Every structure is written in structure tokens, then in C-alpha cells.
Short mmCIF file of N, CA and C in Angstrom, two decimals:
data_model
loop_
_atom_site.label_atom_id
_atom_site.label_comp_id
_atom_site.label_asym_id
_atom_site.label_seq_id
_atom_site.Cartn_x
_atom_site.Cartn_y
_atom_site.Cartn_z
N MET A 1 65.06 141.65 0.73
CA MET A 1 65.55 142.96 1.37
C MET A 1 65.85 143.01 2.79
N LYS A 2 66.81 143.64 3.23
CA LYS A 2 67.11 144.08 4.74
C LYS A 2 66.57 145.02 5.01
N LYS A 3 65.92 144.95 5.89
CA LYS A 3 65.00 146.41 6.67
C LYS A 3 65.68 147.11 7.42
N LEU A 4 65.43 148.34 7.70
CA LEU A 4 66.41 149.38 8.09
C LEU A 4 66.03 148.97 9.69
N LYS A 5 67.23 149.21 10.52
CA LYS A 5 67.13 149.37 11.75
C LYS A 5 66.67 150.82 12.22
N VAL A 6 65.29 151.15 12.72
CA VAL A 6 65.32 152.72 13.26
C VAL A 6 65.26 152.12 14.69
N ALA A 7 65.89 153.53 15.47
CA ALA A 7 65.92 153.65 16.88
C ALA A 7 65.35 154.92 17.20
N PHE A 8 64.53 154.81 18.42
CA PHE A 8 63.59 155.87 18.93
C PHE A 8 64.54 156.29 20.14
N ILE A 9 64.92 157.13 20.58
CA ILE A 9 65.96 157.73 21.36
C ILE A 9 65.50 158.60 22.19
N CYS A 10 65.60 158.42 23.42
CA CYS A 10 65.17 159.64 24.77
C CYS A 10 66.13 159.30 25.57
N VAL A 11 66.25 160.04 26.58
CA VAL A 11 66.69 160.35 27.82
C VAL A 11 66.58 158.92 28.56
N HIS A 12 65.19 158.51 29.20
CA HIS A 12 65.06 157.62 30.05
C HIS A 12 64.89 156.43 29.36
N ASN A 13 64.17 156.26 28.17
CA ASN A 13 63.74 155.18 27.89
C ASN A 13 62.48 154.83 28.51
N SER A 14 61.72 155.46 29.15
CA SER A 14 60.14 154.94 29.49
C SER A 14 59.34 155.21 29.17
N CYS A 15 59.05 156.21 28.40
CA CYS A 15 57.63 156.76 27.96
C CYS A 15 57.61 156.76 26.33
N ARG A 16 57.82 158.08 25.73
CA ARG A 16 57.73 158.10 24.55
C ARG A 16 58.60 157.35 23.41
N SER A 17 59.69 156.99 23.70
CA SER A 17 60.49 156.10 22.96
C SER A 17 59.87 154.82 23.05
N GLN A 18 59.68 154.37 24.43
CA GLN A 18 58.87 153.05 24.47
C GLN A 18 57.82 153.02 23.18
N ILE A 19 56.69 153.88 23.35
CA ILE A 19 55.53 154.26 22.81
C ILE A 19 56.02 153.61 21.20
N ALA A 20 57.03 154.79 20.59
CA ALA A 20 57.10 154.58 19.43
C ALA A 20 57.75 153.30 19.07
N GLU A 21 58.49 152.48 19.87
CA GLU A 21 59.04 151.22 19.38
C GLU A 21 57.59 150.00 19.11
N ALA A 22 56.76 150.37 20.46
CA ALA A 22 55.80 149.39 20.21
C ALA A 22 54.96 149.45 19.03
N LEU A 23 54.45 150.89 18.76
CA LEU A 23 53.60 151.47 17.53
C LEU A 23 54.66 151.29 16.25
N GLY A 24 55.84 151.14 16.12
CA GLY A 24 56.75 150.73 15.11
C GLY A 24 56.31 149.22 14.70
N LYS A 25 56.50 148.64 15.65
CA LYS A 25 56.40 147.04 15.65
C LYS A 25 54.96 146.55 15.28
N HIS A 26 54.20 147.38 16.07
CA HIS A 26 52.44 147.49 15.65
C HIS A 26 52.31 147.76 14.02
N TYR A 27 52.77 148.64 13.62
CA TYR A 27 52.29 149.45 12.38
C TYR A 27 53.31 148.98 11.16
N ALA A 28 54.61 148.91 11.11
CA ALA A 28 55.50 148.83 10.17
C ALA A 28 56.52 147.84 10.43
N SER A 29 56.18 146.74 11.30
CA SER A 29 57.39 145.57 10.98
C SER A 29 57.86 145.07 9.86
N ASP A 30 56.61 145.22 9.01
CA ASP A 30 57.13 144.65 7.28
C ASP A 30 57.84 145.73 6.37
N VAL A 31 58.39 147.07 7.19
CA VAL A 31 59.16 148.00 6.53
C VAL A 31 60.63 147.98 7.43
N PHE A 32 60.16 148.25 8.53
CA PHE A 32 61.63 148.30 9.12
C PHE A 32 61.66 147.74 10.89
N GLU A 33 62.73 147.65 11.65
CA GLU A 33 62.54 146.96 12.71
C GLU A 33 62.78 148.03 13.82
N SER A 34 61.65 148.35 14.55
CA SER A 34 61.97 149.39 15.69
C SER A 34 62.60 148.98 17.06
N TYR A 35 63.54 149.83 17.72
CA TYR A 35 64.02 149.79 18.50
C TYR A 35 64.07 151.19 19.63
N SER A 36 63.91 151.00 21.07
CA SER A 36 63.75 152.26 21.39
C SER A 36 65.17 151.95 22.68
N ALA A 37 65.81 153.34 23.04
CA ALA A 37 66.76 153.19 24.06
C ALA A 37 66.84 154.23 24.39
N GLY A 38 67.62 154.70 25.73
CA GLY A 38 68.11 155.90 26.40
C GLY A 38 69.43 155.97 27.04
N THR A 39 69.90 157.04 27.66
CA THR A 39 71.49 157.34 27.99
C THR A 39 71.32 156.75 29.37
N GLU A 40 70.06 156.64 30.10
CA GLU A 40 69.66 156.18 30.92
C GLU A 40 68.41 155.19 30.89
N THR A 41 68.07 154.65 32.08
CA THR A 41 67.47 153.31 32.15
C THR A 41 66.29 153.81 33.55
N LYS A 42 65.22 153.33 33.53
CA LYS A 42 64.14 153.18 34.34
C LYS A 42 63.73 151.90 35.13
N PRO A 43 63.83 151.61 36.15
CA PRO A 43 63.41 150.08 36.48
C PRO A 43 62.19 149.62 36.02
N GLU A 44 61.33 150.57 35.33
CA GLU A 44 60.07 149.86 34.49
C GLU A 44 59.68 150.88 33.66
N ILE A 45 59.10 150.35 32.66
CA ILE A 45 58.43 151.49 31.39
C ILE A 45 57.09 152.45 32.10
N ASN A 46 57.03 153.51 31.84
CA ASN A 46 56.03 154.29 32.48
C ASN A 46 54.59 153.58 32.43
N ARG A 47 54.05 153.73 33.93
CA ARG A 47 52.81 152.83 34.36
C ARG A 47 51.52 153.37 33.43
N ASP A 48 51.58 154.68 33.22
CA ASP A 48 50.59 155.24 32.07
C ASP A 48 50.66 155.14 31.05
N ALA A 49 51.90 154.91 30.32
CA ALA A 49 52.07 154.69 28.86
C ALA A 49 51.78 153.17 29.02
N VAL A 50 52.21 152.33 29.68
CA VAL A 50 51.51 150.79 29.55
C VAL A 50 50.12 150.60 29.76
N ARG A 51 49.46 151.78 30.82
CA ARG A 51 47.92 151.45 30.63
C ARG A 51 47.50 151.99 29.27
N MET A 52 47.89 152.98 29.24
CA MET A 52 47.24 153.61 27.87
C MET A 52 47.42 152.59 26.46
N MET A 53 48.48 152.25 26.17
CA MET A 53 48.64 151.41 25.08
C MET A 53 47.99 150.04 25.24
N LYS A 54 47.80 149.50 26.48
CA LYS A 54 46.91 148.51 26.50
C LYS A 54 45.41 148.80 25.81
N GLN A 55 44.99 150.16 26.87
CA GLN A 55 43.62 150.33 26.15
C GLN A 55 43.49 150.41 25.03
N LEU A 56 44.43 151.37 24.42
CA LEU A 56 43.93 152.03 23.19
C LEU A 56 44.30 150.95 21.91
N TYR A 57 45.55 150.15 21.93
CA TYR A 57 45.79 149.42 21.15
C TYR A 57 45.81 147.73 21.52
N GLY A 58 45.67 147.29 22.96
CA GLY A 58 45.90 146.03 23.09
C GLY A 58 47.52 145.70 23.03
N ILE A 59 48.00 146.64 23.33
CA ILE A 59 49.33 146.35 23.24
C ILE A 59 49.99 146.16 24.70
N ASP A 60 50.87 145.26 25.28
CA ASP A 60 51.31 144.95 26.51
C ASP A 60 52.63 145.40 26.38
N MET A 61 53.25 146.48 26.49
CA MET A 61 54.59 146.79 26.23
C MET A 61 55.34 146.38 27.40
N GLU A 62 54.69 145.83 28.50
CA GLU A 62 55.58 144.91 29.34
C GLU A 62 56.00 143.53 29.54
N GLN A 63 55.35 143.01 28.42
CA GLN A 63 55.43 141.61 27.84
C GLN A 63 56.65 141.63 26.56
N THR A 64 56.55 142.56 26.08
CA THR A 64 57.79 142.74 24.75
C THR A 64 58.83 143.69 24.81
N GLN A 65 58.90 144.82 25.96
CA GLN A 65 59.83 145.64 26.14
C GLN A 65 60.25 145.91 27.24
N TYR A 66 61.73 146.50 27.64
CA TYR A 66 62.05 146.94 28.48
C TYR A 66 62.95 148.13 28.59
N SER A 67 63.13 148.92 29.70
CA SER A 67 64.12 150.10 29.43
C SER A 67 65.67 149.67 29.22
N LYS A 68 65.81 149.92 27.94
CA LYS A 68 67.18 149.80 27.45
C LYS A 68 68.80 151.18 27.24
N LEU A 69 69.71 150.88 27.56
CA LEU A 69 70.67 151.80 26.89
C LEU A 69 71.21 151.38 25.59
N ILE A 70 71.44 152.96 24.94
CA ILE A 70 71.70 152.81 23.63
C ILE A 70 72.50 151.79 23.12
N SER A 71 73.58 151.33 24.06
CA SER A 71 74.59 150.42 23.55
C SER A 71 73.97 148.92 23.96
N ASP A 72 72.77 148.47 24.30
CA ASP A 72 72.23 147.56 24.36
C ASP A 72 71.41 147.13 23.21
N ILE A 73 71.26 148.06 21.72
CA ILE A 73 70.22 148.04 20.57
C ILE A 73 71.61 147.92 19.65
N PRO A 74 70.64 147.60 18.33
CA PRO A 74 72.03 147.19 17.41
C PRO A 74 71.82 148.69 16.55
N LYS A 75 73.28 148.72 16.35
CA LYS A 75 73.41 150.47 15.70
C LYS A 75 72.43 150.61 14.57
N PRO A 76 71.73 151.44 14.79
CA PRO A 76 70.50 152.15 13.80
C PRO A 76 70.63 152.54 12.25
N ASP A 77 70.04 152.08 11.28
CA ASP A 77 70.27 152.89 10.34
C ASP A 77 69.78 154.44 10.33
N ILE A 78 68.32 154.54 11.34
CA ILE A 78 67.83 156.17 11.37
C ILE A 78 67.90 155.98 12.99
N ALA A 79 68.16 157.21 13.52
CA ALA A 79 67.84 157.37 14.52
C ALA A 79 67.26 158.72 14.69
N ILE A 80 65.95 158.58 15.31
CA ILE A 80 64.92 159.67 15.87
C ILE A 80 65.25 159.80 17.68
N SER A 81 65.23 161.35 17.87
CA SER A 81 64.86 161.68 18.94
C SER A 81 63.35 162.08 19.05
N MET A 82 63.04 161.72 20.28
CA MET A 82 61.77 162.05 20.83
C MET A 82 61.54 163.41 21.18
N GLY A 83 62.62 164.41 21.81
CA GLY A 83 62.67 165.64 21.97
C GLY A 83 62.76 165.85 23.37
N CYS A 84 64.00 166.10 23.52
CA CYS A 84 64.59 166.00 25.11
C CYS A 84 64.77 167.13 25.33
N ASN A 85 64.13 168.04 25.01
CA ASN A 85 64.26 169.32 25.43
C ASN A 85 65.52 170.19 26.16
N VAL A 86 65.94 169.67 27.29
CA VAL A 86 67.46 170.33 27.40
C VAL A 86 68.28 169.64 27.14
N ARG A 87 68.46 168.31 26.82
CA ARG A 87 69.81 167.61 26.62
C ARG A 87 69.58 166.02 25.94
N CYS A 88 69.66 166.41 24.78
CA CYS A 88 69.32 165.27 24.21
C CYS A 88 70.63 163.97 23.98
N PRO A 89 70.28 162.87 24.37
CA PRO A 89 71.46 161.98 24.20
C PRO A 89 72.48 162.03 23.36
N PHE A 90 73.74 161.49 22.87
CA PHE A 90 74.58 161.27 21.84
C PHE A 90 74.62 159.87 21.60
N VAL A 91 74.41 159.46 20.24
CA VAL A 91 73.95 158.33 20.05
C VAL A 91 75.35 157.81 18.56
N GLY A 92 76.31 158.79 18.90
CA GLY A 92 77.33 158.40 18.20
C GLY A 92 77.48 158.91 16.47
N ARG A 93 76.35 159.54 16.45
CA ARG A 93 76.21 160.28 15.16
C ARG A 93 75.08 161.41 15.01
N PRO A 94 74.87 162.20 14.32
CA PRO A 94 73.53 163.12 14.49
C PRO A 94 72.40 162.47 14.17
N PHE A 95 71.29 162.97 14.81
CA PHE A 95 69.95 162.39 14.65
C PHE A 95 69.57 162.63 13.29
N ASP A 96 68.67 161.73 12.60
CA ASP A 96 68.20 161.83 11.55
C ASP A 96 66.78 162.52 11.70
N ASP A 97 66.32 162.67 12.62
CA ASP A 97 65.28 163.62 12.93
C ASP A 97 65.13 163.70 14.20
N ASN A 98 64.26 164.77 14.46
CA ASN A 98 64.06 165.25 15.98
C ASN A 98 62.23 165.37 16.07
N TRP A 99 61.67 164.37 16.60
CA TRP A 99 60.04 164.35 16.66
C TRP A 99 59.44 165.70 17.77
N GLU A 100 60.47 166.18 18.49
CA GLU A 100 59.85 167.40 19.32
C GLU A 100 58.84 166.78 20.11
N LEU A 101 58.42 166.06 20.64
CA LEU A 101 57.39 165.59 21.61
C LEU A 101 57.27 165.99 23.05
N ASP A 102 56.51 166.29 23.80
CA ASP A 102 56.31 166.77 25.29
C ASP A 102 56.24 165.54 25.92
N ASP A 103 56.87 165.58 26.78
CA ASP A 103 56.71 164.38 27.51
C ASP A 103 55.61 164.87 28.82
N PRO A 104 54.77 163.08 28.33
CA PRO A 104 53.26 163.64 28.83
C PRO A 104 53.14 162.84 30.52
N THR A 105 54.65 162.08 30.87
CA THR A 105 54.74 161.71 32.55
C THR A 105 54.14 162.89 33.30
N GLY A 106 53.27 162.55 34.31
CA GLY A 106 52.72 162.92 35.12
C GLY A 106 51.68 164.00 34.78
N LYS A 107 51.21 163.76 33.43
CA LYS A 107 50.07 164.65 33.14
C LYS A 107 48.71 164.01 33.10
N SER A 108 47.76 164.13 32.45
CA SER A 108 46.69 163.89 32.02
C SER A 108 46.16 162.45 30.84
N ASP A 109 45.41 161.71 31.11
CA ASP A 109 45.06 161.06 30.11
C ASP A 109 45.14 161.30 28.76
N ALA A 110 44.48 162.50 28.56
CA ALA A 110 44.22 163.25 27.49
C ALA A 110 45.53 163.47 26.81
N GLU A 111 46.47 164.07 27.75
CA GLU A 111 47.67 164.42 27.28
C GLU A 111 48.42 163.37 26.66
N PHE A 112 48.17 162.16 27.41
CA PHE A 112 48.99 160.64 26.74
C PHE A 112 48.50 160.38 25.89
N VAL A 113 47.19 160.70 25.53
CA VAL A 113 46.27 160.27 24.14
C VAL A 113 46.88 161.22 23.13
N ARG A 114 47.12 162.62 23.17
CA ARG A 114 47.47 163.43 22.15
C ARG A 114 49.09 163.10 22.22
N ILE A 115 49.81 162.33 22.57
CA ILE A 115 51.53 162.12 22.57
C ILE A 115 51.54 161.12 21.58
N ILE A 116 50.55 160.06 22.21
CA ILE A 116 50.70 158.98 21.63
C ILE A 116 50.04 158.85 20.01
N GLU A 117 48.81 159.79 19.87
CA GLU A 117 48.41 160.06 18.56
C GLU A 117 49.26 160.82 17.76
N GLU A 118 50.34 161.51 18.53
CA GLU A 118 51.36 161.95 17.43
C GLU A 118 52.02 161.01 16.94
N ILE A 119 52.69 160.49 17.92
CA ILE A 119 53.58 159.35 17.58
C ILE A 119 53.24 158.36 16.35
N GLU A 120 51.90 157.67 16.73
CA GLU A 120 51.23 157.12 15.67
C GLU A 120 51.50 157.68 14.34
N THR A 121 50.71 159.02 14.10
CA THR A 121 50.79 159.74 12.96
C THR A 121 52.33 159.60 12.33
N LYS A 122 53.13 159.74 13.10
CA LYS A 122 54.77 160.04 12.54
C LYS A 122 55.18 158.87 12.41
N ILE A 123 54.72 157.78 13.11
CA ILE A 123 55.51 156.04 12.79
C ILE A 123 54.87 155.78 11.03
N LEU A 124 53.56 156.02 11.02
CA LEU A 124 52.65 155.97 9.71
C LEU A 124 53.50 156.96 8.64
N GLU A 125 53.65 158.04 8.72
CA GLU A 125 54.62 158.56 7.95
C GLU A 125 55.87 158.31 7.82
N LEU A 126 56.38 157.46 8.66
CA LEU A 126 57.96 157.33 8.21
C LEU A 126 57.53 155.73 7.60
N LYS A 127 56.78 154.94 7.71
CA LYS A 127 56.59 153.71 6.98
C LYS A 127 56.26 154.00 5.60
N LYS A 128 55.58 155.33 5.31
CA LYS A 128 55.23 155.18 3.59
C LYS A 128 56.29 155.92 3.29
N LYS A 129 57.51 156.91 3.70
CA LYS A 129 58.54 157.47 3.86
C LYS A 129 59.60 156.18 3.07
N LEU A 130 59.33 155.09 4.14
CA LEU A 130 60.59 154.37 3.75
C LEU A 130 59.80 152.78 2.85
N ASP A 131 58.94 153.01 2.67
CA ASP A 131 58.32 151.57 2.04
C ASP A 131 58.56 151.82 0.55
#
């Protein structure tokens, strides 16, 4: 059976969407393919996100991921907005869901952990829903 392609979309594709892609691959690669992208890219993934994902899950996002544009990933079956606050990018169709997550960039480790745990919960819920 063909796996669904799930895209996690944010403006810069450097933090929340990257975390979602990593946790999607970590927890749900048997159910769906995870991608992340944005309307803009950053030269590197958020340093705090990289550090916290290594610390919490042993996942090195720098080894397997990079900042990508929406045009750089396959057409998704499911598109999820991370919660872009002011302006969400357009992906060619309406989003299937908006997770409305706060951007932890520049905030404390505790705030990063809170957002990462929220993303983990949502990934596991999505896996259960699609399985």
C-alpha cells in the first residue's frame, strides 16, 4: 500500500516544521512519509532545535534534513501548517490542519521542550488516525 506524503509547512522551514519532519520519520515512517518545507529557507536548521532533538531523542537533524522550499518536496497528500501567526505560506491548496504552535526561536530550553512535546503528541495522533 502506498504511504501518504505529509508535509509540515512553516515560513522559514528552520524550526517547528523541521522538528515535525524528524519526529514523523522517527515515530511514523511505517505509516506516512514526512517532509518539511517553507516559502523561504534559512542557511541552517535552528541551532537550538538541532541541539534539543539530539538531547531528547538522539536525532541529528543536520545529518538527514536541510531547509527546503515547498517546490523542493513531492506534492503532499496532507499539508499541515505549523501555525505561522501573521502569514501562512500558500501550498497550492488549503491546509488540512493548522497546529497553531508558537515559535520557540530565541526562547528558553523549557519552551523548546514544550513545543517539541506538543509536536510529538500531534505526530502520534496523526499516526493513529492514518494507521
